[in-house]
RNA sequence: GUGGGUGUAGCUCAGUUGGCAGAGCACCUGGUUGUGGCCCAGGUGGUCGUGGGUUCAAGUCCCAUCACUCACCCCA
């Protein structure tokens, strides 16, 4: 037996309606807020991610699926979507048409991590990105939109984690203060954090090892180091969220794993999914368009983890299946031509129709109709064909009525749609 | 990449100190000559994840390997 690749999964019919529902909910809402869809390739040059996400991140160091193209160039299965959206914004000169662009995209991402609950090597995200707006109100509006999104899906038990990562003007001072603290207590840090100390000291902040937590306990907070502009920006985001009645928690430990984030960083977390508790996350990345060779434009965006969202929704109520409106119980090969034609015609009329083409007895056919959950059964044997009328049985009430074969499809349709 | 747990029928799982491969559900047939669900009787279905090893004998013990799963890590 050929099995699928480790960390990948099939999304089976019992789940797809939930996926569809989530996607439709998102699209409808995002469109209301002025977002337009963009569709992007799932492969890009490796360089795009190396430069945007950052060389020293785990994603770039060890999690990307990268292979050589025919000319020896390095091609990567995208580990996230923002870099691609930015690339397109620059390459297609969308900024020339209008610097302000609100874009969303839905699709698979790939990261070679060890699989576990809520974490797959191919996973799906809905991304929304806004270019060209520096105002903190757009930050709040995005978070507000996300909040509404989850509310519409009926998901509760969520929290909004909020932090500011500063900007090139103020983050270096903070990083330095943090570094010197860490340097003085290297002995108390776990092995991972010793490594992070140089590469990405901010990451030490969300380490879960108790001894590291202790060190961090008296670590400086980014909030204390924000420059005036960043501080003002951050305050406005908070007051705007409060004005929208969106509860949030200031979380100085919230650090984005990707290098390109500036200022506002946020995450939507759930208690219900174990260790992988972030179902959406995002932040501002004001330097990225310029870093990638485009015009300097402020930007902010987020990604929703679809797999985790589906898992949340599937935990709740049992999903309702799409059951047939009518099951055609056809007996005898002599009835086949007619019943085949009717099944096609009913299907074309939008009536969910099932038919069994094998030669079974009525009892077996009824059993099958019951099993697939058909609302009605159309009983057709040689007797009915001779008499010029078939039987239509209501499976719930057991009532049976005769329907003339003449004009049958129209009559069945009329009967069923009442 | 590191650690723990689990792999036996389509599904959920039993399987004792190593001694004939099991149950429930599902499926098929019959009880009911052309009427489903409930009930009763019978039946189909297994390379015991895979490959080695120990043994007269391995689902059971040992080694390896693969997969699933949870956690670390990382993040959506």
Tab-separated table of C-alpha atoms (C1' of nucleotides) in Angstrom:
chain	number	residue	atom	x	y	z
A	1	UNK	CA	0.000	0.000	0.000
A	2	UNK	CA	1.301	3.430	-0.877
A	3	UNK	CA	0.839	5.784	2.016
A	4	UNK	CA	0.823	9.534	2.040
A	5	UNK	CA	3.903	11.395	3.170
A	6	UNK	CA	4.569	11.926	6.854
A	7	UNK	CA	3.008	15.114	8.145
A	8	UNK	CA	0.598	15.406	5.239
A	9	UNK	CA	-3.057	14.516	5.366
A	10	UNK	CA	-6.150	13.927	3.324
A	11	UNK	CA	-9.117	16.149	3.968
A	12	UNK	CA	-12.068	13.787	3.692
A	13	UNK	CA	-15.703	14.539	2.848
A	14	UNK	CA	-16.754	14.655	6.479
A	15	UNK	CA	-14.477	17.665	6.917
A	16	UNK	CA	-14.758	19.531	3.649
A	17	UNK	CA	-18.097	21.212	4.457
A	18	UNK	CA	-16.459	22.755	7.524
A	19	UNK	CA	-13.549	24.005	5.433
A	20	UNK	CA	-15.947	25.464	2.907
A	21	UNK	CA	-17.964	27.163	5.603
A	22	UNK	CA	-14.890	28.773	7.140
A	23	UNK	CA	-13.609	29.972	3.789
A	24	UNK	CA	-16.953	31.413	2.763
A	25	UNK	CA	-17.342	33.166	6.103
A	26	UNK	CA	-13.901	34.698	5.730
A	27	UNK	CA	-14.362	35.777	2.136
A	28	UNK	CA	-17.720	37.425	2.805
A	29	UNK	CA	-16.377	39.311	5.797
A	30	UNK	CA	-13.087	40.344	4.227
A	31	UNK	CA	-14.870	41.641	1.156
A	32	UNK	CA	-17.027	43.798	3.408
A	33	UNK	CA	-13.836	45.360	4.672
A	34	UNK	CA	-12.543	46.067	1.183
A	35	UNK	CA	-10.253	43.104	0.654
A	36	UNK	CA	-9.750	41.569	-2.757
A	37	UNK	CA	-8.491	38.104	-3.528
A	38	UNK	CA	-5.027	37.436	-4.870
A	39	UNK	CA	-3.859	33.987	-5.968
A	40	UNK	CA	-0.180	33.208	-5.846
A	41	UNK	CA	2.149	30.371	-6.752
A	42	UNK	CA	3.066	27.981	-3.979
A	43	UNK	CA	6.711	27.936	-5.043
A	44	UNK	CA	9.080	30.888	-5.019
A	45	UNK	CA	12.788	31.414	-5.173
A	46	UNK	CA	14.378	30.407	-1.889
A	47	UNK	CA	15.955	33.822	-1.693
A	48	UNK	CA	12.579	35.481	-1.193
A	49	UNK	CA	12.073	33.698	2.103
A	50	UNK	CA	15.687	33.947	3.183
A	51	UNK	CA	15.525	37.699	2.856
A	52	UNK	CA	12.039	38.279	4.248
A	53	UNK	CA	11.673	35.756	7.034
A	54	UNK	CA	15.306	35.992	8.075
A	55	UNK	CA	18.315	33.718	7.792
A	56	UNK	CA	18.448	33.028	11.511
A	57	UNK	CA	14.934	31.752	11.879
A	58	UNK	CA	14.111	28.086	12.313
A	59	UNK	CA	11.906	28.230	9.247
A	60	UNK	CA	14.729	29.195	6.943
A	61	UNK	CA	17.409	27.217	8.731
A	62	UNK	CA	15.739	23.841	8.735
A	63	UNK	CA	12.068	23.790	7.870
A	64	UNK	CA	11.825	24.750	4.218
A	65	UNK	CA	11.242	22.332	1.386
A	66	UNK	CA	13.849	23.546	-1.061
A	67	UNK	CA	14.987	21.893	-4.277
A	68	UNK	CA	17.023	22.759	-7.314
A	69	UNK	CA	15.411	23.897	-10.522
A	70	UNK	CA	16.782	22.819	-13.873
A	71	UNK	CA	19.208	25.734	-13.949
A	72	UNK	CA	20.448	25.074	-10.441
A	73	UNK	CA	18.379	27.850	-8.896
A	74	UNK	CA	16.920	27.125	-5.454
A	75	UNK	CA	13.162	26.810	-5.374
A	76	UNK	CA	11.138	26.648	-2.175
A	77	UNK	CA	7.657	25.482	-1.324
A	78	UNK	CA	6.352	28.546	0.453
A	79	UNK	CA	6.436	28.282	4.263
A	80	UNK	CA	4.168	31.319	4.569
A	81	UNK	CA	2.297	33.656	2.265
A	82	UNK	CA	3.197	37.192	3.263
A	83	UNK	CA	6.530	37.171	1.456
A	84	UNK	CA	4.791	36.152	-1.768
A	85	UNK	CA	2.129	38.820	-1.429
A	86	UNK	CA	4.805	41.441	-0.884
A	87	UNK	CA	6.800	40.120	-3.827
A	88	UNK	CA	3.744	40.405	-6.032
A	89	UNK	CA	2.912	43.879	-4.729
A	90	UNK	CA	6.377	44.978	-5.762
A	91	UNK	CA	6.823	42.995	-8.962
A	92	UNK	CA	3.387	43.774	-10.389
A	93	UNK	CA	3.727	47.388	-9.287
A	94	UNK	CA	0.384	47.287	-7.534
A	95	UNK	CA	1.551	50.331	-5.562
A	96	UNK	CA	1.635	52.356	-8.781
A	97	UNK	CA	-2.043	51.807	-9.347
A	98	UNK	CA	-2.784	52.551	-5.717
A	99	UNK	CA	-0.325	52.298	-2.826
A	100	UNK	CA	-3.185	51.177	-0.648
A	101	UNK	CA	-3.944	47.545	-1.352
A	102	UNK	CA	-6.026	45.199	0.748
A	103	UNK	CA	-5.483	41.613	-0.297
A	104	UNK	CA	-6.443	38.182	0.964
A	105	UNK	CA	-5.350	34.762	-0.180
A	106	UNK	CA	-6.134	31.183	0.814
A	107	UNK	CA	-3.877	28.215	0.305
A	108	UNK	CA	-1.385	25.644	1.527
A	109	UNK	CA	1.958	26.334	3.195
A	110	UNK	CA	4.790	23.882	3.796
A	111	UNK	CA	7.123	23.506	6.707
A	112	UNK	CA	9.222	20.456	7.514
A	113	UNK	CA	8.504	20.317	11.224
A	114	UNK	CA	7.815	17.308	13.390
A	115	UNK	CA	4.060	16.740	13.049
A	116	UNK	CA	1.808	16.893	16.062
A	117	UNK	CA	-1.703	17.936	16.975
A	118	UNK	CA	-2.519	21.087	15.003
A	119	UNK	CA	0.752	21.044	13.133
A	120	UNK	CA	1.184	19.550	9.708
A	121	UNK	CA	3.859	19.787	7.070
A	122	UNK	CA	1.287	21.003	4.603
A	123	UNK	CA	-1.126	23.301	6.339
A	124	UNK	CA	-3.605	25.901	5.180
A	125	UNK	CA	-3.850	29.564	5.920
A	126	UNK	CA	-6.059	32.472	5.089
A	127	UNK	CA	-3.913	35.568	4.844
A	128	UNK	CA	-5.038	39.172	4.808
A	129	UNK	CA	-2.560	41.942	4.116
A	130	UNK	CA	-2.923	45.725	3.984
A	131	UNK	CA	-0.358	47.885	2.237
A	132	UNK	CA	0.085	51.625	2.350
A	133	UNK	CA	-1.663	52.479	5.598
A	134	UNK	CA	0.471	53.574	8.526
A	135	UNK	CA	-2.332	54.527	10.865
A	136	UNK	CA	-2.713	52.467	14.043
A	137	UNK	CA	-6.433	52.394	13.350
A	138	UNK	CA	-5.910	49.887	10.557
A	139	UNK	CA	-4.121	47.653	13.075
A	140	UNK	CA	-7.151	47.798	15.319
A	141	UNK	CA	-9.496	47.317	12.415
A	142	UNK	CA	-7.739	44.157	11.306
A	143	UNK	CA	-7.905	42.701	14.784
A	144	UNK	CA	-11.526	43.754	15.030
A	145	UNK	CA	-12.250	42.016	11.729
A	146	UNK	CA	-10.582	38.847	13.003
A	147	UNK	CA	-12.596	39.017	16.184
A	148	UNK	CA	-15.807	39.297	14.187
A	149	UNK	CA	-14.693	36.416	12.001
A	150	UNK	CA	-14.327	34.059	14.946
A	151	UNK	CA	-17.564	35.317	16.454
A	152	UNK	CA	-19.418	34.524	13.235
A	153	UNK	CA	-18.026	31.018	13.345
A	154	UNK	CA	-19.347	30.702	16.873
A	155	UNK	CA	-15.958	30.123	18.437
A	156	UNK	CA	-15.492	31.161	22.037
A	157	UNK	CA	-12.752	30.817	24.595
A	158	UNK	CA	-10.374	32.966	22.575
A	159	UNK	CA	-7.959	35.579	23.757
A	160	UNK	CA	-6.194	38.344	21.880
A	161	UNK	CA	-2.533	38.681	22.784
A	162	UNK	CA	-0.994	42.025	21.945
A	163	UNK	CA	2.487	43.444	21.947
A	164	UNK	CA	4.628	46.011	20.192
A	165	UNK	CA	8.008	45.070	18.789
A	166	UNK	CA	9.168	48.610	18.189
A	167	UNK	CA	10.947	49.801	15.092
A	168	UNK	CA	14.540	50.213	13.858
A	169	UNK	CA	14.743	53.396	15.924
A	170	UNK	CA	14.019	51.808	19.266
A	171	UNK	CA	14.374	48.049	19.038
A	172	UNK	CA	18.196	47.985	18.968
A	173	UNK	CA	18.426	49.628	22.386
A	174	UNK	CA	16.009	47.088	23.787
A	175	UNK	CA	17.827	44.213	22.170
A	176	UNK	CA	21.067	45.438	23.654
A	177	UNK	CA	19.633	45.741	27.138
A	178	UNK	CA	18.193	42.267	26.814
A	179	UNK	CA	21.435	40.855	25.474
A	180	UNK	CA	23.511	42.225	28.286
A	181	UNK	CA	21.103	40.797	30.841
A	182	UNK	CA	21.233	37.397	29.147
A	183	UNK	CA	24.992	37.549	28.872
A	184	UNK	CA	25.257	38.059	32.615
A	185	UNK	CA	23.112	35.000	33.270
A	186	UNK	CA	24.135	32.631	30.522
A	187	UNK	CA	24.702	29.921	33.076
A	188	UNK	CA	21.007	29.869	33.983
A	189	UNK	CA	19.720	29.524	30.436
A	190	UNK	CA	18.699	26.343	28.684
A	191	UNK	CA	20.748	25.104	25.749
A	192	UNK	CA	18.277	26.469	23.207
A	193	UNK	CA	18.342	29.901	24.763
A	194	UNK	CA	22.114	30.029	24.871
A	195	UNK	CA	21.967	29.556	21.140
A	196	UNK	CA	19.211	32.159	20.760
A	197	UNK	CA	21.118	34.632	22.844
A	198	UNK	CA	23.121	35.798	19.856
A	199	UNK	CA	20.954	34.841	16.946
A	200	UNK	CA	17.590	36.034	18.116
A	201	UNK	CA	17.573	37.216	21.738
A	202	UNK	CA	13.905	38.201	21.573
A	203	UNK	CA	12.973	34.542	21.297
A	204	UNK	CA	14.314	33.874	24.777
A	205	UNK	CA	11.348	35.883	26.031
A	206	UNK	CA	8.845	33.155	25.227
A	207	UNK	CA	10.946	30.189	26.320
A	208	UNK	CA	8.980	27.877	28.610
A	209	UNK	CA	11.876	26.410	30.557
A	210	UNK	CA	11.418	27.478	34.212
A	211	UNK	CA	15.037	28.539	34.715
A	212	UNK	CA	14.785	30.768	31.649
A	213	UNK	CA	11.500	32.183	32.875
A	214	UNK	CA	13.292	33.221	36.035
A	215	UNK	CA	15.959	35.053	34.110
A	216	UNK	CA	13.313	36.718	32.009
A	217	UNK	CA	11.425	37.692	35.119
A	218	UNK	CA	13.513	40.802	35.561
A	219	UNK	CA	14.151	41.339	31.875
A	220	UNK	CA	13.413	44.740	30.418
A	221	UNK	CA	10.118	45.101	28.579
A	222	UNK	CA	9.938	46.346	25.014
A	223	UNK	CA	7.168	48.659	26.153
A	224	UNK	CA	9.685	50.601	28.229
A	225	UNK	CA	11.951	51.107	25.254
A	226	UNK	CA	9.460	52.161	22.605
A	227	UNK	CA	10.310	55.433	20.932
A	228	UNK	CA	7.709	58.205	21.035
A	229	UNK	CA	6.215	57.302	17.660
A	230	UNK	CA	5.977	53.612	18.454
A	231	UNK	CA	4.568	54.292	21.920
A	232	UNK	CA	1.914	56.597	20.508
A	233	UNK	CA	1.064	54.068	17.814
A	234	UNK	CA	0.731	51.302	20.364
A	235	UNK	CA	-1.455	53.390	22.676
A	236	UNK	CA	-3.801	54.240	19.837
A	237	UNK	CA	-4.142	50.591	18.825
A	238	UNK	CA	-5.139	49.777	22.381
A	239	UNK	CA	-7.627	52.588	22.762
A	240	UNK	CA	-9.184	51.764	19.391
A	241	UNK	CA	-9.585	48.110	20.412
A	242	UNK	CA	-11.120	49.172	23.687
A	243	UNK	CA	-13.529	51.412	21.781
A	244	UNK	CA	-14.582	48.342	19.795
A	245	UNK	CA	-15.071	46.337	22.993
A	246	UNK	CA	-12.423	43.878	21.991
A	247	UNK	CA	-10.766	42.331	25.028
A	248	UNK	CA	-7.021	41.952	24.706
A	249	UNK	CA	-4.106	41.072	26.896
A	250	UNK	CA	-0.818	42.902	26.752
A	251	UNK	CA	1.783	40.223	26.393
A	252	UNK	CA	5.393	41.390	26.501
A	253	UNK	CA	6.420	37.784	25.838
A	254	UNK	CA	4.664	37.708	22.481
A	255	UNK	CA	7.453	37.613	19.958
A	256	UNK	CA	7.030	36.870	16.306
A	257	UNK	CA	9.219	34.197	14.862
A	258	UNK	CA	9.741	36.070	11.655
A	259	UNK	CA	12.268	38.867	11.468
A	260	UNK	CA	10.257	41.286	9.423
A	261	UNK	CA	7.724	42.304	12.023
A	262	UNK	CA	7.688	45.814	13.479
A	263	UNK	CA	5.455	47.519	16.014
A	264	UNK	CA	2.107	45.797	16.481
A	265	UNK	CA	2.217	42.027	16.922
A	266	UNK	CA	-0.821	39.977	17.852
A	267	UNK	CA	-2.014	36.444	18.186
A	268	UNK	CA	-5.410	34.874	18.708
A	269	UNK	CA	-5.140	31.916	21.046
A	270	UNK	CA	-7.499	29.159	22.104
A	271	UNK	CA	-7.418	26.968	25.188
A	272	UNK	CA	-8.887	24.000	23.362
A	273	UNK	CA	-6.112	22.745	21.145
A	274	UNK	CA	-3.231	21.715	23.348
A	275	UNK	CA	0.221	23.028	22.662
A	276	UNK	CA	-0.523	24.506	19.254
A	277	UNK	CA	-2.821	27.168	20.619
A	278	UNK	CA	-2.421	29.986	18.101
A	279	UNK	CA	-5.179	30.004	15.508
A	280	UNK	CA	-4.294	33.361	14.029
A	281	UNK	CA	-1.337	35.621	14.248
A	282	UNK	CA	0.053	38.638	12.564
A	283	UNK	CA	1.557	42.029	12.847
A	284	UNK	CA	2.939	45.062	11.194
A	285	UNK	CA	5.886	44.859	8.813
A	286	UNK	CA	6.663	48.401	7.780
A	287	UNK	CA	10.172	47.698	6.481
A	288	UNK	CA	9.516	44.663	4.345
A	289	UNK	CA	8.533	46.200	1.009
A	290	UNK	CA	11.715	48.210	1.023
A	291	UNK	CA	13.814	45.275	2.220
A	292	UNK	CA	12.628	43.327	-0.794
A	293	UNK	CA	13.511	46.054	-3.226
A	294	UNK	CA	10.216	47.864	-3.500
A	295	UNK	CA	9.103	51.308	-2.452
A	296	UNK	CA	8.877	51.940	1.265
A	297	UNK	CA	5.289	51.291	2.237
A	298	UNK	CA	3.860	50.490	5.642
A	299	UNK	CA	2.034	47.173	5.818
A	300	UNK	CA	0.257	44.891	8.222
A	301	UNK	CA	-1.314	41.486	7.921
A	302	UNK	CA	-2.309	38.269	9.607
A	303	UNK	CA	-2.683	34.581	8.910
A	304	UNK	CA	-5.418	32.275	10.154
A	305	UNK	CA	-4.533	28.628	10.697
A	306	UNK	CA	-7.290	26.773	8.897
A	307	UNK	CA	-6.389	23.275	10.074
A	308	UNK	CA	-6.609	24.357	13.689
A	309	UNK	CA	-9.842	26.217	13.101
A	310	UNK	CA	-11.411	23.170	11.488
A	311	UNK	CA	-10.260	21.064	14.436
A	312	UNK	CA	-11.951	23.514	16.805
A	313	UNK	CA	-15.223	23.472	14.916
A	314	UNK	CA	-15.244	19.700	14.465
A	315	UNK	CA	-14.906	19.234	18.216
A	316	UNK	CA	-18.321	20.770	18.668
A	317	UNK	CA	-21.574	19.712	17.124
A	318	UNK	CA	-21.679	16.707	14.814
A	319	UNK	CA	-21.562	17.787	11.219
A	320	UNK	CA	-24.736	17.428	9.233
A	321	UNK	CA	-24.314	15.280	6.198
A	322	UNK	CA	-25.750	15.970	2.801
A	323	UNK	CA	-28.309	13.189	2.435
A	324	UNK	CA	-30.235	12.273	-0.718
A	325	UNK	CA	-33.684	13.725	-1.325
A	326	UNK	CA	-34.669	10.617	-3.158
A	327	UNK	CA	-33.428	7.075	-3.601
A	328	UNK	CA	-34.580	5.185	-6.657
A	329	UNK	CA	-35.189	1.546	-5.819
A	330	UNK	CA	-35.152	-0.015	-9.256
A	331	UNK	CA	-35.875	-3.724	-9.585
A	332	UNK	CA	-35.124	-5.766	-12.636
A	333	UNK	CA	-33.009	-4.976	-15.654
A	334	UNK	CA	-36.176	-4.081	-17.640
A	335	UNK	CA	-36.590	-0.960	-15.532
A	336	UNK	CA	-32.976	0.109	-15.873
A	337	UNK	CA	-33.274	2.355	-18.915
A	338	UNK	CA	-36.147	4.329	-17.465
A	339	UNK	CA	-34.784	4.650	-13.946
A	340	UNK	CA	-31.371	5.581	-15.267
A	341	UNK	CA	-32.925	8.383	-17.317
A	342	UNK	CA	-34.972	9.596	-14.347
A	343	UNK	CA	-31.967	9.637	-12.050
A	344	UNK	CA	-30.055	11.795	-14.527
A	345	UNK	CA	-33.002	14.130	-15.051
A	346	UNK	CA	-33.680	14.541	-11.318
A	347	UNK	CA	-30.023	15.269	-10.710
A	348	UNK	CA	-30.106	17.957	-13.372
A	349	UNK	CA	-33.114	19.467	-11.606
A	350	UNK	CA	-31.015	19.906	-8.470
A	351	UNK	CA	-32.620	17.082	-6.550
A	352	UNK	CA	-30.097	14.994	-4.648
A	353	UNK	CA	-30.686	11.587	-6.162
A	354	UNK	CA	-29.258	8.177	-5.416
A	355	UNK	CA	-29.778	5.025	-7.430
A	356	UNK	CA	-28.411	1.510	-7.104
A	357	UNK	CA	-27.596	-0.015	-10.475
A	358	UNK	CA	-26.975	-3.511	-9.158
A	359	UNK	CA	-29.704	-6.111	-9.273
A	360	UNK	CA	-30.921	-6.269	-5.707
A	361	UNK	CA	-34.190	-7.211	-4.092
A	362	UNK	CA	-36.472	-4.516	-2.710
A	363	UNK	CA	-35.548	-5.342	0.840
A	364	UNK	CA	-31.857	-4.756	0.184
A	365	UNK	CA	-32.634	-1.565	-1.702
A	366	UNK	CA	-34.795	-0.245	1.128
A	367	UNK	CA	-32.029	-1.048	3.541
A	368	UNK	CA	-29.596	0.886	1.449
A	369	UNK	CA	-31.974	3.833	1.103
A	370	UNK	CA	-32.295	3.913	4.846
A	371	UNK	CA	-28.551	3.725	5.271
A	372	UNK	CA	-27.803	6.692	3.035
A	373	UNK	CA	-30.518	8.676	4.788
A	374	UNK	CA	-32.813	9.220	1.822
A	375	UNK	CA	-35.949	11.226	2.576
A	376	UNK	CA	-37.983	9.456	-0.109
A	377	UNK	CA	-37.726	6.211	-2.010
A	378	UNK	CA	-39.070	5.794	-5.507
A	379	UNK	CA	-40.065	2.167	-5.954
A	380	UNK	CA	-39.941	0.964	-9.533
A	381	UNK	CA	-40.513	-2.663	-10.522
A	382	UNK	CA	-41.956	-4.332	-13.599
A	383	UNK	CA	-45.369	-4.084	-11.979
A	384	UNK	CA	-45.132	-0.286	-11.686
A	385	UNK	CA	-43.891	0.055	-15.243
A	386	UNK	CA	-46.823	-1.990	-16.501
A	387	UNK	CA	-49.316	0.047	-14.491
A	388	UNK	CA	-47.755	3.308	-15.610
A	389	UNK	CA	-47.142	4.666	-12.116
A	390	UNK	CA	-44.317	4.361	-9.597
A	391	UNK	CA	-44.547	4.467	-5.814
A	392	UNK	CA	-43.057	7.298	-3.823
A	393	UNK	CA	-42.473	6.386	-0.197
A	394	UNK	CA	-41.858	8.888	2.567
A	395	UNK	CA	-39.245	7.147	4.675
A	396	UNK	CA	-40.251	8.894	7.846
A	397	UNK	CA	-44.021	8.629	7.730
A	398	UNK	CA	-44.066	5.432	5.627
A	399	UNK	CA	-46.758	7.012	3.450
A	400	UNK	CA	-46.711	5.891	-0.161
A	401	UNK	CA	-48.291	7.635	-3.088
A	402	UNK	CA	-48.469	6.733	-6.761
A	403	UNK	CA	-46.853	9.009	-9.297
A	404	UNK	CA	-47.765	8.526	-12.985
A	405	UNK	CA	-44.804	7.755	-15.206
A	406	UNK	CA	-46.067	10.296	-17.652
A	407	UNK	CA	-44.339	13.571	-16.697
A	408	UNK	CA	-42.723	11.871	-13.733
A	409	UNK	CA	-39.697	14.097	-13.275
A	410	UNK	CA	-41.725	17.298	-13.078
A	411	UNK	CA	-44.188	15.803	-10.682
A	412	UNK	CA	-41.545	14.376	-8.396
A	413	UNK	CA	-39.748	17.685	-8.388
A	414	UNK	CA	-42.950	19.523	-7.575
A	415	UNK	CA	-43.801	17.071	-4.821
A	416	UNK	CA	-40.380	17.156	-3.222
A	417	UNK	CA	-39.959	20.914	-3.265
A	418	UNK	CA	-43.216	21.473	-1.375
B	1	G	C1'	16.206	17.215	15.399
B	2	U	C1'	14.975	15.094	20.927
B	3	G	C1'	11.727	12.291	24.310
B	4	G	C1'	7.015	9.437	25.829
B	5	G	C1'	2.739	6.487	24.189
B	6	U	C1'	0.289	3.360	20.459
B	7	G	C1'	0.057	-0.169	15.958
B	8	U	C1'	-4.540	-7.131	16.221
B	9	A	C1'	-11.117	-7.589	11.123
B	10	G	C1'	-13.832	-1.735	7.490
B	11	C	C1'	-14.408	0.877	12.865
B	12	U	C1'	-13.677	0.631	18.485
B	13	C	C1'	-10.809	-2.581	21.088
B	14	A	C1'	-9.845	-7.588	24.205
B	15	G	C1'	-6.000	-11.297	23.867
B	16	U	C1'	-3.495	-14.259	30.945
B	17	U	C1'	3.188	-17.332	32.802
B	18	G	C1'	4.806	-17.725	24.983
B	19	G	C1'	0.373	-22.906	23.420
B	20	C	C1'	-5.832	-23.348	17.761
B	21	A	C1'	-6.895	-15.378	16.157
B	22	G	C1'	-11.417	-13.020	19.590
B	23	A	C1'	-15.758	-9.524	20.935
B	24	G	C1'	-18.984	-5.426	19.865
B	25	C	C1'	-20.378	-2.361	15.832
B	26	A	C1'	-20.549	-2.424	10.426
B	27	C	C1'	-21.333	-5.593	6.076
B	28	C	C1'	-23.844	-10.027	3.534
B	29	U	C1'	-27.792	-13.942	3.801
B	30	G	C1'	-32.166	-15.843	5.961
B	31	G	C1'	-36.496	-15.441	9.391
B	32	U	C1'	-40.622	-11.698	5.884
B	33	U	C1'	-41.989	-14.586	-2.608
B	34	G	C1'	-41.892	-6.637	-3.461
B	35	U	C1'	-40.954	-2.613	1.647
B	36	G	C1'	-35.926	0.222	5.756
B	37	G	C1'	-34.754	1.202	11.168
B	38	C	C1'	-35.927	-2.994	16.198
B	39	C	C1'	-35.372	-8.301	17.166
B	40	C	C1'	-33.536	-13.458	16.171
B	41	A	C1'	-30.335	-17.048	13.476
B	42	G	C1'	-26.305	-17.828	10.295
B	43	G	C1'	-22.193	-15.991	7.344
B	44	U	C1'	-18.015	-13.015	4.899
B	45	G	C1'	-13.808	-10.593	6.543
B	46	G	C1'	-6.940	-10.931	9.671
B	47	U	C1'	0.568	-10.845	5.710
B	48	C	C1'	-1.510	-9.538	14.319
B	49	G	C1'	2.382	-2.293	10.875
B	50	U	C1'	7.077	-4.302	8.345
B	51	G	C1'	11.837	-7.078	8.540
B	52	G	C1'	15.037	-9.968	11.340
B	53	G	C1'	16.213	-12.848	15.980
B	54	U	C1'	15.260	-16.296	20.395
B	55	U	C1'	12.115	-20.818	20.886
B	56	C	C1'	9.495	-27.321	19.748
B	57	A	C1'	6.066	-23.103	19.477
B	58	A	C1'	5.803	-15.660	19.051
B	59	G	C1'	0.005	-11.262	18.584
B	60	U	C1'	2.880	-12.101	23.285
B	61	C	C1'	10.045	-12.010	24.444
B	62	C	C1'	14.559	-9.315	21.915
B	63	C	C1'	16.596	-6.032	17.914
B	64	A	C1'	15.754	-2.919	13.864
B	65	U	C1'	12.482	-0.183	10.915
B	66	C	C1'	7.968	2.383	9.330
B	67	A	C1'	3.530	4.803	10.591
B	68	C	C1'	0.267	7.228	13.952
B	69	U	C1'	0.041	10.169	18.325
B	70	C	C1'	1.376	13.588	22.451
B	71	A	C1'	5.087	16.793	24.211
B	72	C	C1'	9.857	19.624	23.560
B	73	C	C1'	11.248	22.916	19.739
B	74	C	C1'	8.723	26.269	16.461
B	75	C	C1'	4.446	28.497	14.937
B	76	A	C1'	-0.998	29.328	11.996
